[in-house]
Short mmCIF file of C-alpha atoms and ligand atoms in Angstrom, two decimals:
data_model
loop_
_atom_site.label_atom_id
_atom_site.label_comp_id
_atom_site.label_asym_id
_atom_site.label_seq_id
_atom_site.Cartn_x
_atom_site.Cartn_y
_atom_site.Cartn_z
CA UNK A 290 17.92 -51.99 27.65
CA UNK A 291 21.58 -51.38 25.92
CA UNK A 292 20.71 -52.51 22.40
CA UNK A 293 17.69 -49.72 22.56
CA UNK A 294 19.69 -47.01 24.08
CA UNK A 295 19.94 -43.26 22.73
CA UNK A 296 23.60 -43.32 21.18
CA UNK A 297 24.57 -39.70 23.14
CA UNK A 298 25.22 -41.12 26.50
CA UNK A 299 27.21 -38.26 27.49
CA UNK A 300 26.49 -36.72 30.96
CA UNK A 301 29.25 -33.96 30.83
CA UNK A 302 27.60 -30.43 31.29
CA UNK A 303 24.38 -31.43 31.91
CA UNK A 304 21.90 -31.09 34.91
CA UNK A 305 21.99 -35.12 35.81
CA UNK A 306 18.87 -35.10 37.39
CA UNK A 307 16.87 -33.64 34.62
CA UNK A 308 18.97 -36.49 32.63
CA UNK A 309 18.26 -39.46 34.79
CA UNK A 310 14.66 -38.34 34.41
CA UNK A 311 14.64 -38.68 30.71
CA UNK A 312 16.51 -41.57 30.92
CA UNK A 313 15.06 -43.95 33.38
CA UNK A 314 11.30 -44.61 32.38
CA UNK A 315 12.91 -46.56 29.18
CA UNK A 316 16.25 -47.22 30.26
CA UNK A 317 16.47 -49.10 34.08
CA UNK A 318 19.94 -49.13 32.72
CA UNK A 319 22.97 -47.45 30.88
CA UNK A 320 26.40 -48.19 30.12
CA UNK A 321 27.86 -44.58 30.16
CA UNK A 322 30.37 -43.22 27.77
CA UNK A 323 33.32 -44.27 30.06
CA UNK A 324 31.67 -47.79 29.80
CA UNK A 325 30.35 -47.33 33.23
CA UNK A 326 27.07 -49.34 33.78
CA UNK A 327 24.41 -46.70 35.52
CA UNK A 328 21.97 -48.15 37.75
CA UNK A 329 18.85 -45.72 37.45
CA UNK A 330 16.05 -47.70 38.93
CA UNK A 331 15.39 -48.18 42.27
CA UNK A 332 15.30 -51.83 42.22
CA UNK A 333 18.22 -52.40 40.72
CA UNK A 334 19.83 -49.73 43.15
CA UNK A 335 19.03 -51.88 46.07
CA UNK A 336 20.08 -55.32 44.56
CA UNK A 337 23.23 -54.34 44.00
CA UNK A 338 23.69 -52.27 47.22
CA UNK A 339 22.63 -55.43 49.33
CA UNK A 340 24.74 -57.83 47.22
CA UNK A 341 28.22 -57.16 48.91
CA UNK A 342 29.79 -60.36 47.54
CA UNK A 343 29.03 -59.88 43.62
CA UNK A 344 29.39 -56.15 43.91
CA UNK A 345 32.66 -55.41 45.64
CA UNK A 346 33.19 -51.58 47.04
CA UNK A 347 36.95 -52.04 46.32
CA UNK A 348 37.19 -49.77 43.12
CA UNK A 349 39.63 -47.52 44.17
CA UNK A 350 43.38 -48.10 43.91
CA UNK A 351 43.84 -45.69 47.23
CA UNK A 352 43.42 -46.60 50.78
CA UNK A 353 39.83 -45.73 51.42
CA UNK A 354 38.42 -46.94 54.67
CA UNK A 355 35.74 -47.75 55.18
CA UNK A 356 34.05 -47.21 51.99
CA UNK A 357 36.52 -48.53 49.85
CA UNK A 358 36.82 -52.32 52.01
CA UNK A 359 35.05 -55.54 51.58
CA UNK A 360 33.72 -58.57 54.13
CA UNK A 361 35.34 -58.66 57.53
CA UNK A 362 37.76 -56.11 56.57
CA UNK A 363 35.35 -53.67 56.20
CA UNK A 364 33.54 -54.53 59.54
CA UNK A 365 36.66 -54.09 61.76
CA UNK A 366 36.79 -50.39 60.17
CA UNK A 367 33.17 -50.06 60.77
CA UNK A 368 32.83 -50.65 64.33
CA UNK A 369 35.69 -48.14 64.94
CA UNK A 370 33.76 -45.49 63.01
CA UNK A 371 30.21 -46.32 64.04
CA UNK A 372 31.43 -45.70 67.71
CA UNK A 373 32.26 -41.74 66.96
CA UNK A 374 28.63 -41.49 65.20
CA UNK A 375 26.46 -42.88 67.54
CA UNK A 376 23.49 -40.79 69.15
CA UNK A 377 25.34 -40.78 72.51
CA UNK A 378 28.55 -40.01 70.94
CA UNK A 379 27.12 -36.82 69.20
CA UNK A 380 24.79 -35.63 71.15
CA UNK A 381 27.06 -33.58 73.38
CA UNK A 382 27.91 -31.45 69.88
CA UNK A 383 24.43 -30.64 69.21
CA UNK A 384 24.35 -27.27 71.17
CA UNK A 385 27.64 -25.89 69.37
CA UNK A 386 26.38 -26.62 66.30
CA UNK A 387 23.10 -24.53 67.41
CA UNK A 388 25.63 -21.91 68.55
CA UNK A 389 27.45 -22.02 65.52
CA UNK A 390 24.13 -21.80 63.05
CA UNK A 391 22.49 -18.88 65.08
CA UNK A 392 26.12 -16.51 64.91
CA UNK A 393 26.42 -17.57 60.93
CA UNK A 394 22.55 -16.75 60.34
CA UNK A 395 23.07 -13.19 62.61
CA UNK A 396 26.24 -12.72 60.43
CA UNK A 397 24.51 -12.36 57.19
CA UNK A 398 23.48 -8.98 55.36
CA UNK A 399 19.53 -8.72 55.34
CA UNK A 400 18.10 -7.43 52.01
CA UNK A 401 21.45 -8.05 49.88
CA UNK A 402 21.71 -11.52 48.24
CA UNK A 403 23.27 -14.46 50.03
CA UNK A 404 24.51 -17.50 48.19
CA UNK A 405 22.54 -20.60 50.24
CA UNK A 406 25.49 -23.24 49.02
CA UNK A 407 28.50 -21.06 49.13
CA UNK A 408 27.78 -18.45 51.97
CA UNK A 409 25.53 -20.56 54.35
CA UNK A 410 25.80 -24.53 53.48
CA UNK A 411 30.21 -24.41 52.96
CA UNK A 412 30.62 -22.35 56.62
CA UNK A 413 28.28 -23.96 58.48
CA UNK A 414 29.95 -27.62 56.94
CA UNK A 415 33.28 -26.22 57.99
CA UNK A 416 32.49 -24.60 60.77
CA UNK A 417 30.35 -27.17 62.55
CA UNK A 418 33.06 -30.22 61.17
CA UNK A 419 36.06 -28.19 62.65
CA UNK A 420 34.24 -27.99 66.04
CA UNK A 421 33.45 -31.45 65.73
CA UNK A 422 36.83 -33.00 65.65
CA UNK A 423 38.58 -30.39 67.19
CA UNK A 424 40.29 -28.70 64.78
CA UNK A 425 41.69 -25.16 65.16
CA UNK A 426 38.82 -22.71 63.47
CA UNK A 427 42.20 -21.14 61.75
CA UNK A 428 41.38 -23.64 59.42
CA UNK A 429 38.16 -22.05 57.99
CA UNK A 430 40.03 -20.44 54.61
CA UNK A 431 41.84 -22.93 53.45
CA UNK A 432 39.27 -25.78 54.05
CA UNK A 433 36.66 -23.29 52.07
CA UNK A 434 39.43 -22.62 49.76
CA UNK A 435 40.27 -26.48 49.47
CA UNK A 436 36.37 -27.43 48.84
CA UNK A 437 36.19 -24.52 45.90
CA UNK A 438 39.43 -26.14 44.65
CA UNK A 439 37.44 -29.90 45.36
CA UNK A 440 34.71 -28.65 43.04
CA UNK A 441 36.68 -27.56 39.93
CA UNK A 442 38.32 -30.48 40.16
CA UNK A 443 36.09 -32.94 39.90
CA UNK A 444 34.01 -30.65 37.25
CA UNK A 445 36.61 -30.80 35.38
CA UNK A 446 37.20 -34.80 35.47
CA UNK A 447 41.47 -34.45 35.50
CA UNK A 448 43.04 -36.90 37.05
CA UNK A 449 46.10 -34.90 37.60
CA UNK A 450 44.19 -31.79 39.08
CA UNK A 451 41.77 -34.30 41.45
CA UNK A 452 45.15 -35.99 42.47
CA UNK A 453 46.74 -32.69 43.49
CA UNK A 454 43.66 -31.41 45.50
CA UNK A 455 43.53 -34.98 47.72
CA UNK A 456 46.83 -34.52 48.23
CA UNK A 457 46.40 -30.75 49.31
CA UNK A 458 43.75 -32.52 51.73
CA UNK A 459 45.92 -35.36 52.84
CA UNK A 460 48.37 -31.95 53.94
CA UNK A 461 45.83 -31.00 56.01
CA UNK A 462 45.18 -33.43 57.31
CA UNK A 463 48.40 -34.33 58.44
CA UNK A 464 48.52 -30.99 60.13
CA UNK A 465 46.13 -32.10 62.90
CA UNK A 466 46.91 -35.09 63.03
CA UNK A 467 51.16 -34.80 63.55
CA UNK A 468 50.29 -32.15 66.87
CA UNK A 469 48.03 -34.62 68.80
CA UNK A 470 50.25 -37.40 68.11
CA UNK A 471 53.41 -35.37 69.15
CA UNK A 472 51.81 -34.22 72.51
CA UNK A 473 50.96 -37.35 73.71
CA UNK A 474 49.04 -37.30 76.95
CA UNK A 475 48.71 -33.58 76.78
CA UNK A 476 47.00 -33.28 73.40
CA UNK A 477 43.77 -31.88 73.70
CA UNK A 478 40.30 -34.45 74.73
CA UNK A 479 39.15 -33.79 70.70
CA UNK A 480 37.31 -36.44 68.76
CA UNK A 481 40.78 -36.34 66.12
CA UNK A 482 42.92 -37.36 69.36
CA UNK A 483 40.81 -40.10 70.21
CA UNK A 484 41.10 -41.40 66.45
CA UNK A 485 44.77 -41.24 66.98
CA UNK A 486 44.15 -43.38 69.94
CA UNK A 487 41.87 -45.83 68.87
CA UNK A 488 43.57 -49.37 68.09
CA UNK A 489 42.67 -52.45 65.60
CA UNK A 490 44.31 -55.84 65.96
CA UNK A 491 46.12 -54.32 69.25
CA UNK A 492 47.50 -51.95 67.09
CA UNK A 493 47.13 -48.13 66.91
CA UNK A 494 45.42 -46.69 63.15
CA UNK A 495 48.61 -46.04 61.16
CA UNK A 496 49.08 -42.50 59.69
CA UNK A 497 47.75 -43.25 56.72
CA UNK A 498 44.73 -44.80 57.87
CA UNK A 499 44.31 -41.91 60.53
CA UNK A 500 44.17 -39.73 56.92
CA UNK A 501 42.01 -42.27 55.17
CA UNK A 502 39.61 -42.06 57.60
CA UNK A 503 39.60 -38.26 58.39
CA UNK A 504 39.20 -37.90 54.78
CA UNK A 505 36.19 -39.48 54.42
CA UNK A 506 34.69 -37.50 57.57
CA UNK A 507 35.32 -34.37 56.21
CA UNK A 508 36.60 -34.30 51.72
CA UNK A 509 33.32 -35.22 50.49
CA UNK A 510 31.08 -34.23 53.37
CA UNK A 511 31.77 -30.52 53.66
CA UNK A 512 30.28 -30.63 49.74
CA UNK A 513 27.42 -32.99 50.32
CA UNK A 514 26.56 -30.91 53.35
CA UNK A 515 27.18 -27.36 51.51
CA UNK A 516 24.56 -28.47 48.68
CA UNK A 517 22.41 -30.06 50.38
CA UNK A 518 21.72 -26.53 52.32
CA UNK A 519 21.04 -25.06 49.19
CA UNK A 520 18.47 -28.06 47.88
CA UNK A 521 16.99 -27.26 51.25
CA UNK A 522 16.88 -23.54 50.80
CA UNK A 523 16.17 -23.52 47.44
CA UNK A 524 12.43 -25.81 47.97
CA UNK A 525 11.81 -23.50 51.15
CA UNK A 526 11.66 -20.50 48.82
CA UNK A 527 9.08 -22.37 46.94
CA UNK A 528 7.05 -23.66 49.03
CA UNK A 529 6.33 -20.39 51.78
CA UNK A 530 3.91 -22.06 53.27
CA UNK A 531 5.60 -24.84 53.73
CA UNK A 532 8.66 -23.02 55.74
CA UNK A 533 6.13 -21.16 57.33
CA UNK A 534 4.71 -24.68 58.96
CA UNK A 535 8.14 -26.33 59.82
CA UNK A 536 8.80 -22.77 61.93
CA UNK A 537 6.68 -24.33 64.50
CA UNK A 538 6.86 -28.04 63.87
CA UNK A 539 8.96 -30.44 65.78
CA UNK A 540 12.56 -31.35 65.57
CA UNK A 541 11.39 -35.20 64.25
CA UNK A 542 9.05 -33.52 61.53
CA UNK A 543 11.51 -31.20 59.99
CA UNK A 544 14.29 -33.72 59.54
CA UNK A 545 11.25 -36.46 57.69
CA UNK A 546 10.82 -33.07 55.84
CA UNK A 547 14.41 -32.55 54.77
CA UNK A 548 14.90 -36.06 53.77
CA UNK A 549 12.25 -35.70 51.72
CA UNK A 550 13.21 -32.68 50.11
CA UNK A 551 16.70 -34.47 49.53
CA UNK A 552 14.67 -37.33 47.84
CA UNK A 553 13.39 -35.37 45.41
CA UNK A 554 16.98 -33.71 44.51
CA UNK A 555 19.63 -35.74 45.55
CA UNK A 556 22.85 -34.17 45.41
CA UNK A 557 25.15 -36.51 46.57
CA UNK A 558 24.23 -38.47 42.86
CA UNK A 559 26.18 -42.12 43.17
CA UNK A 560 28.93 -44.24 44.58
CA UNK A 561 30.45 -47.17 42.42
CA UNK A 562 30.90 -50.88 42.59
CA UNK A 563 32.94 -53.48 41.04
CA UNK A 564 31.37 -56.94 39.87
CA UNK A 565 33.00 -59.88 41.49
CA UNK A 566 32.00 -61.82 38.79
CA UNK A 567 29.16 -62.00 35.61
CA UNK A 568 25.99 -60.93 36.58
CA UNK A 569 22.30 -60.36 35.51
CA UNK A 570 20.71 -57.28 36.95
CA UNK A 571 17.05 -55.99 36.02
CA UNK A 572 17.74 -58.48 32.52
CA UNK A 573 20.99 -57.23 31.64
CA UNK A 574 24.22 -59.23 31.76
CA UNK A 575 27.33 -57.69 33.35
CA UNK A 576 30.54 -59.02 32.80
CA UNK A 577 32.85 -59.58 35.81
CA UNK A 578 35.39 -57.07 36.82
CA UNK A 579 32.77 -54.25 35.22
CA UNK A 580 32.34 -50.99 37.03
CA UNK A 581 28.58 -50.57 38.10
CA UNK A 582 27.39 -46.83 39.22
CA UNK A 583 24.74 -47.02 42.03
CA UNK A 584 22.33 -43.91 40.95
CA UNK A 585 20.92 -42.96 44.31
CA UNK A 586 19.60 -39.60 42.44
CA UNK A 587 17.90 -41.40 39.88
CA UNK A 588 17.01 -44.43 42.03
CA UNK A 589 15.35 -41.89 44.55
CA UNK A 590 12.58 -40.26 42.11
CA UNK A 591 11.56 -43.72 41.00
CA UNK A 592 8.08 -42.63 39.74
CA UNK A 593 6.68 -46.33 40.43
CA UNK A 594 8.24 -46.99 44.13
CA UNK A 595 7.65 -42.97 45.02
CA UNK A 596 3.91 -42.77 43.74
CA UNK A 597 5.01 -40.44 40.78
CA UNK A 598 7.39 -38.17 42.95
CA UNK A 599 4.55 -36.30 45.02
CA UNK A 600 6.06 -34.93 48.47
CA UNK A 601 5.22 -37.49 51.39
CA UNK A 602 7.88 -37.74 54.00
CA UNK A 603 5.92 -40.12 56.04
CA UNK A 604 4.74 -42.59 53.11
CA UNK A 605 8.42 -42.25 51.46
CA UNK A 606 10.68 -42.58 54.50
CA UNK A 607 11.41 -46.57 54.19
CA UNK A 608 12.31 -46.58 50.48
CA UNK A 609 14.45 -43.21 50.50
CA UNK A 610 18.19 -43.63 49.46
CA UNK A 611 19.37 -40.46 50.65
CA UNK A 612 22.36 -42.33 52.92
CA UNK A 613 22.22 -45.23 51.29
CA UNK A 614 21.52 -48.61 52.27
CA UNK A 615 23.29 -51.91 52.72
CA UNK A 616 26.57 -52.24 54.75
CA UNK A 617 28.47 -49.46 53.50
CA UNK A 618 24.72 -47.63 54.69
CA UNK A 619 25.97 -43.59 55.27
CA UNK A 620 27.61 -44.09 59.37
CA UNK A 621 27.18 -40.23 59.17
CA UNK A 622 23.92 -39.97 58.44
CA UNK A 623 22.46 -38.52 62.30
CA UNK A 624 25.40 -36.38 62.11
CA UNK A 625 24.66 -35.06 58.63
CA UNK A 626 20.25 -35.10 59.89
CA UNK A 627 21.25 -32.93 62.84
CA UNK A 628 23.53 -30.24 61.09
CA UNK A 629 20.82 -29.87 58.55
CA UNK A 630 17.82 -29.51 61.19
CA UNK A 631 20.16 -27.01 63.10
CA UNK A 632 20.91 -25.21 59.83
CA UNK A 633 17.52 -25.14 58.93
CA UNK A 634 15.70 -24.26 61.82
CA UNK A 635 18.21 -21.31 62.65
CA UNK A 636 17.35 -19.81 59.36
CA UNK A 637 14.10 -20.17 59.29
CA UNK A 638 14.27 -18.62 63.00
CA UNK A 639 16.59 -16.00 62.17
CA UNK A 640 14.80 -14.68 58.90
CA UNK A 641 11.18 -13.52 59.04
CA UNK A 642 11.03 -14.65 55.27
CA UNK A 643 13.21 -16.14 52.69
CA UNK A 644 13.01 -14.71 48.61
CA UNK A 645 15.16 -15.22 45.70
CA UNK A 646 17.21 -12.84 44.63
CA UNK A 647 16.04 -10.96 41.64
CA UNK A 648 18.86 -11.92 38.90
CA UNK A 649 20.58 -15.53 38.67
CA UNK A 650 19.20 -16.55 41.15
CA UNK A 651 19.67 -20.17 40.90
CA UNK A 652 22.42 -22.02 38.77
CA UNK A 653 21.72 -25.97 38.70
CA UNK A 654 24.97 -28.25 38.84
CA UNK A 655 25.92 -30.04 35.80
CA UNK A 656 27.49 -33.69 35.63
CA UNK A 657 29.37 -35.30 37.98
CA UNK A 658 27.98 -32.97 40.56
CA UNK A 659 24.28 -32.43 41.80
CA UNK A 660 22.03 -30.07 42.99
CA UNK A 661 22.98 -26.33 43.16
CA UNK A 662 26.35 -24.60 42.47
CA UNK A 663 24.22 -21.04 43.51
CA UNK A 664 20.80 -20.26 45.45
CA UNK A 665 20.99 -16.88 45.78
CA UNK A 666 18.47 -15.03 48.17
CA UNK A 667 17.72 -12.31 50.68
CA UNK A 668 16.63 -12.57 53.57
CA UNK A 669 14.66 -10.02 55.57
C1 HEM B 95 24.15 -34.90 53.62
C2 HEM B 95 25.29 -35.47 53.76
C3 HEM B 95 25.61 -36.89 53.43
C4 HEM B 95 25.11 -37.71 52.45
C5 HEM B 95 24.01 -37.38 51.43
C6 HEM B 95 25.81 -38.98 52.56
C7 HEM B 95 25.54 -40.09 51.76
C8 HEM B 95 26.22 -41.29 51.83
C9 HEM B 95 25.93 -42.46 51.04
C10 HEM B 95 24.85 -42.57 49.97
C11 HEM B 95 26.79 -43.44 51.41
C12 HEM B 95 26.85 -44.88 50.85
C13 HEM B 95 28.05 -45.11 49.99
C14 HEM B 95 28.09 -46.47 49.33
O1 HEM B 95 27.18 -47.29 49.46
O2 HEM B 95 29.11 -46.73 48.64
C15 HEM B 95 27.66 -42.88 52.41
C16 HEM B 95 28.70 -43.54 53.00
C17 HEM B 95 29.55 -42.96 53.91
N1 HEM B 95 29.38 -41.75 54.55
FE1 HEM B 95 27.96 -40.38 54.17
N2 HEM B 95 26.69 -38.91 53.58
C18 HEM B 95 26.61 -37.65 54.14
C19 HEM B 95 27.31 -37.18 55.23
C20 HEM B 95 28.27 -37.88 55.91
C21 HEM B 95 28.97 -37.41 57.09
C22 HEM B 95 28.69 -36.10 57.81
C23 HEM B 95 29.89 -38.38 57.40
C24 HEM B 95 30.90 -38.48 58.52
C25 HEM B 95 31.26 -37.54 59.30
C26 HEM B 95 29.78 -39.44 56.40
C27 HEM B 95 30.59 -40.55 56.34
C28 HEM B 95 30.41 -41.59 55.45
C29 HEM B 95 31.30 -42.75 55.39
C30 HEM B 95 32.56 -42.98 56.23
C31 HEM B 95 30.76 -43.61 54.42
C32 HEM B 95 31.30 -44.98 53.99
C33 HEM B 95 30.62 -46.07 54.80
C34 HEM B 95 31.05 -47.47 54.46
O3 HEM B 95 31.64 -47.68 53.39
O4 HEM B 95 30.81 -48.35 55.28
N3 HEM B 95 28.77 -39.11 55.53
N4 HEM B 95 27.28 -41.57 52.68
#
């Protein structure tokens, strides 16, 4: 608890997995050097996640829908977004996106080394997002470009330099948005047109809730996608055998498999909260108006709810927190299981076998980011 914790509570530049780890056998809880409070079992996790009226998602002074809403608020935006995400909705992208996986896999060099996050996870992302809404494939540099620029942001924790990129995004935003709405009848049947279609309270979604929304689709979810690929790779080059058996095995069995193998190494590490008022959490009072960090990583290799972190897709399944859970639950979470599959299975298909390359072959991420920042291999 806080009055026992390690004084060095300072995540910057290291791997926050391997951290959590240490952490979270003595500590269910930490107040971060920001003064942050970090959730880190999975008990606590889920409390807080299910308790939308003492822990409020509204922690961000920007318009952020729908993550950043509360109550009924936040259900109007929901319903709007669940209806692009549904099975029906997406299911008539799932053969592009097979399109799109088998040209990247047939585009890469055999026998050089290929970086899994950069080279495979970020172009598929963009590639298979772009096709999704619509947008021009033009777009390919500068969104890759924008999601390097994403990264060093947020690595480096300015304010000023994380400001600049979202509005470099908000740009681009704009510049799909500003065509469709221009063209009226005859902009093109694209998902992005029917968002600037789509009305609440017999309104239609203002520009700036057009971007808010976009954003979310497609700022952080190029990333999560991009290293979640190379988690994905990176445990397939492990575990041969393994890749060797979800070759043949069915589309329902690989994705249990990948959101298991995104249990174990979470990269998308937390989303925050605000308390509503004081609370007590797994024995620890919280003051009101505190910010509270929801450690899915850490939550997700809870050695007493996961049976000491052995691989079981089946037996772990209910408890994972991969997408979270609660109403702000991921709404892109099929959309997010199919791209994966599709990425997966077209590498697997398209590469006989999978090594790492011989030198650096894998650099871990370091605090606030998880997972990989390189997997490099060669495929043959
Ligand atoms: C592997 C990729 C992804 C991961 C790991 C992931 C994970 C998550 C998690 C943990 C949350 C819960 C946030 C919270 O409780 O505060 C969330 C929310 C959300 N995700 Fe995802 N997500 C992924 C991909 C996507 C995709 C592809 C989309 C849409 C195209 C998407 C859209 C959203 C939105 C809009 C929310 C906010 C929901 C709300 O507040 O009601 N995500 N995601």
């Amino acid at each position: 608890m806080t009055d026992h914790m390690p004084d060095d509570l300072t995540a910057a530049g290291r791997d926050l997995r391997a951290y959590t780890d240490q952490l979270r056998p003595k500590y269910p809880i930490v107040k971060n050097s920001a003064g942050d409070w970090v959730l880190l079992r999975h008990a606590e996790v889920v409390q807080a996640a299910q308790n939308h009226e003492h822990f409020s998602s509204n922690v961000s002074r920007y318009l952020q829908i729908p993550n950043g809403l509360d109550g009924e608020e936040h259900t109007q935006y929901r319903a709007i977004i669940d209806r692009y995400l549904s099975r029906e909705a997406l299911t008539p992208y799932v053969t592009t996106f097979e399109q799109i996986a088998r040209h990247l896999v047939d585009e890469l060099p055999r026998g050089e080394p290929v970086d899994a996050v950069h080279d495979i996870g970020a172009v598929f992302a963009v590639r298979a997002q772009c096709a999704w809404l619509g947008w021009p494939a033009q777009l390919e540099p500068e969104l890759l470009a924008w999601m390097s620029a994403n990264h060093r942001a947020t690595r480096s924790g300015e304010h000023e330099q994380m400001a600049q990129v979202a509005e470099t995004f908000d740009a681009i935003i704009r510049s799909v948005i500003a065509p469709r709405r221009a063209a009226g009848d005859q902009a093109p049947d694209d998902v992005t047109t029917q968002l600037c279609r789509d009305r609440i309270h017999d309104r239609l979604l203002s520009e700036a809730e057009l971007v808010s929304i976009l954003r979310n689709w497609t700022g952080g979810d190029l990333g999560s996608i991009a290293l979640c690929v190379g988690v994905i790779v990176e445990y397939l080059v492990r575990h041969p055998d393994y890749a060797r058996r979800l070759r043949i095995a069915s589309d329902a069995e690989v994705e249990a498999a990948i959101d298991e193998i995104l249990r174990l190494d979470n990269p998308f590490i937390s989303n925050r909260r605000i308390t509503t008022c004081p609370v007590n959490i797994g024995g620890q009072n919280i003051p009101s108006g505190a910010t509270v960090k929801l450690n899915w990583t850490s939550a997700n290799r809870d050695e007493n709810v996961f049976n000491h972190n052995t691989f079981d897709p089946v037996a772990h399944a209910k408890n994972n927190l991969v997408y979270g859970i609660g109403k702000h639950v991921c709404p892109g979470r099929l959309l997010a299981t199919w791209q994966l599959r599709i990425a997966t299975r077209a590498l697997l298909a398209g590469a006989s076998s999978l090594s790492f390359a011989e030198s650096q072959s894998l650099e871990r991420e370091t605090a606030p980011v998880g997972g990989f920042h390189k997997v490099r291999v060669i495929l043959s």
